[in-house]
Amino acid sequence: MRMDSVFDALAHPTRRRILELLKGGAMTAGALADAFAVSKPTMSNHFAKLKAAGLIQAESRGTSIVYTLDLSVMEEVVMGFMGRLRVGAADDDKGDETCATETSS
């Protein structure tokens, strides 16, 4: 399930930091790896987990791999999770009641 893979990918602080770095724009695997004090194979595993979850995309450019952030998957999962919790539906009803009460006073 996509939601499980996204939450699994987000569970590790290094992967969350990779996403934060990519928020600023595309970066090569080497540039991302330089930001962390871990081995290249470890970084490769983090990239693979993020790619499998659909949170990043990879493109080969010459001898480099360039990663970009894909927020559409994150948005889809967050919206789906909020729907499961019924976040927004009850809040919308309360908002209407509050407005009606405030305008009738």
Short mmCIF file of C-alpha atoms in Angstrom, two decimals:
data_model
loop_
_atom_site.label_atom_id
_atom_site.label_comp_id
_atom_site.label_asym_id
_atom_site.label_seq_id
_atom_site.Cartn_x
_atom_site.Cartn_y
_atom_site.Cartn_z
CA MET A 1 0.00 0.00 0.00
CA ARG A 2 1.36 3.42 -0.95
CA MET A 3 0.47 5.02 2.39
CA ASP A 4 2.50 2.42 4.29
CA SER A 5 5.54 2.88 2.08
CA VAL A 6 5.40 6.68 2.43
CA PHE A 7 5.13 6.58 6.21
CA ASP A 8 7.90 3.96 6.32
CA ALA A 9 10.12 6.22 4.19
CA LEU A 10 9.36 9.22 6.41
CA ALA A 11 10.18 7.29 9.59
CA HIS A 12 13.93 7.85 9.28
CA PRO A 13 15.42 11.28 10.06
CA THR A 14 17.99 11.04 7.26
CA ARG A 15 15.27 10.49 4.68
CA ARG A 16 13.26 13.41 6.05
CA ARG A 17 16.36 15.59 5.78
CA ILE A 18 16.92 14.47 2.19
CA LEU A 19 13.39 15.65 1.38
CA GLU A 20 14.08 18.98 3.09
CA LEU A 21 17.22 19.44 1.00
CA LEU A 22 15.39 18.58 -2.20
CA LYS A 23 12.74 21.15 -1.38
CA GLY A 24 15.34 23.71 -2.50
CA GLY A 25 15.61 22.06 -5.92
CA ALA A 26 17.19 19.15 -7.75
CA MET A 27 20.46 17.78 -6.38
CA THR A 28 22.90 15.11 -7.44
CA ALA A 29 23.33 11.97 -5.39
CA GLY A 30 26.88 13.09 -4.58
CA ALA A 31 25.79 16.51 -3.33
CA LEU A 32 23.12 14.93 -1.15
CA ALA A 33 25.54 12.31 0.18
CA ASP A 34 28.05 15.03 1.10
CA ALA A 35 25.47 16.49 3.50
CA PHE A 36 25.52 13.33 5.64
CA ALA A 37 28.20 11.48 7.60
CA VAL A 38 27.18 8.04 6.33
CA SER A 39 28.52 5.68 3.68
CA LYS A 40 27.47 5.89 0.05
CA PRO A 41 25.79 2.45 0.21
CA THR A 42 23.74 3.68 3.17
CA MET A 43 22.72 6.78 1.20
CA SER A 44 21.86 4.59 -1.76
CA ASN A 45 19.51 2.59 0.47
CA HIS A 46 17.85 5.80 1.67
CA PHE A 47 17.41 6.98 -1.95
CA ALA A 48 15.93 3.60 -2.89
CA LYS A 49 13.42 3.73 -0.04
CA LEU A 50 12.34 7.27 -0.99
CA LYS A 51 12.07 6.31 -4.68
CA ALA A 52 10.03 3.19 -3.86
CA ALA A 53 7.60 5.36 -1.89
CA GLY A 54 7.35 7.74 -4.84
CA LEU A 55 8.64 10.70 -2.84
CA ILE A 56 11.61 11.39 -5.11
CA GLN A 57 12.45 10.85 -8.75
CA ALA A 58 15.86 10.04 -10.19
CA GLU A 59 17.23 11.05 -13.55
CA SER A 60 20.59 10.03 -15.00
CA ARG A 61 22.56 12.98 -16.35
CA GLY A 62 25.88 11.89 -17.71
CA THR A 63 27.69 10.15 -14.89
CA SER A 64 25.46 11.64 -12.18
CA ILE A 65 22.05 10.80 -10.80
CA VAL A 66 19.94 13.87 -10.11
CA TYR A 67 17.13 13.60 -7.57
CA THR A 68 14.01 15.74 -7.42
CA LEU A 69 11.18 15.92 -4.92
CA ASP A 70 7.72 14.66 -5.91
CA LEU A 71 5.22 16.32 -3.58
CA SER A 72 2.18 14.97 -5.42
CA VAL A 73 2.58 11.58 -3.75
CA MET A 74 2.98 13.19 -0.33
CA GLU A 75 -0.16 15.26 -0.91
CA GLU A 76 -2.12 12.20 -2.02
CA VAL A 77 -1.10 10.21 1.05
CA VAL A 78 -1.71 13.05 3.52
CA MET A 79 -5.13 13.75 2.03
CA GLY A 80 -5.98 10.04 2.15
CA PHE A 81 -4.86 9.81 5.76
CA MET A 82 -6.86 12.89 6.72
CA GLY A 83 -9.89 11.36 5.01
CA ARG A 84 -9.48 8.20 7.09
CA LEU A 85 -9.49 10.34 10.22
CA ARG A 86 -12.40 12.35 8.81
CA VAL A 87 -10.40 15.53 9.32
CA GLY A 88 -12.12 18.46 7.67
CA ALA A 89 -15.67 17.04 7.44
CA ALA A 90 -16.58 17.71 11.07
CA ASP A 91 -14.53 20.90 11.12
CA ASP A 92 -16.49 22.25 8.14
CA ASP A 93 -19.79 21.62 9.95
CA LYS A 94 -18.53 23.34 13.11
CA GLY A 95 -17.35 26.28 11.07
CA ASP A 96 -20.81 26.73 9.57
CA GLU A 97 -22.44 26.60 13.02
CA THR A 98 -19.96 29.10 14.41
CA CYS A 99 -20.64 31.49 11.54
CA ALA A 100 -24.40 31.14 11.97
CA THR A 101 -24.16 31.76 15.70
CA GLU A 102 -21.91 34.77 15.27
CA THR A 103 -24.12 36.37 12.62
CA SER A 104 -27.38 35.88 14.59
CA SER A 105 -26.03 37.64 17.71
#
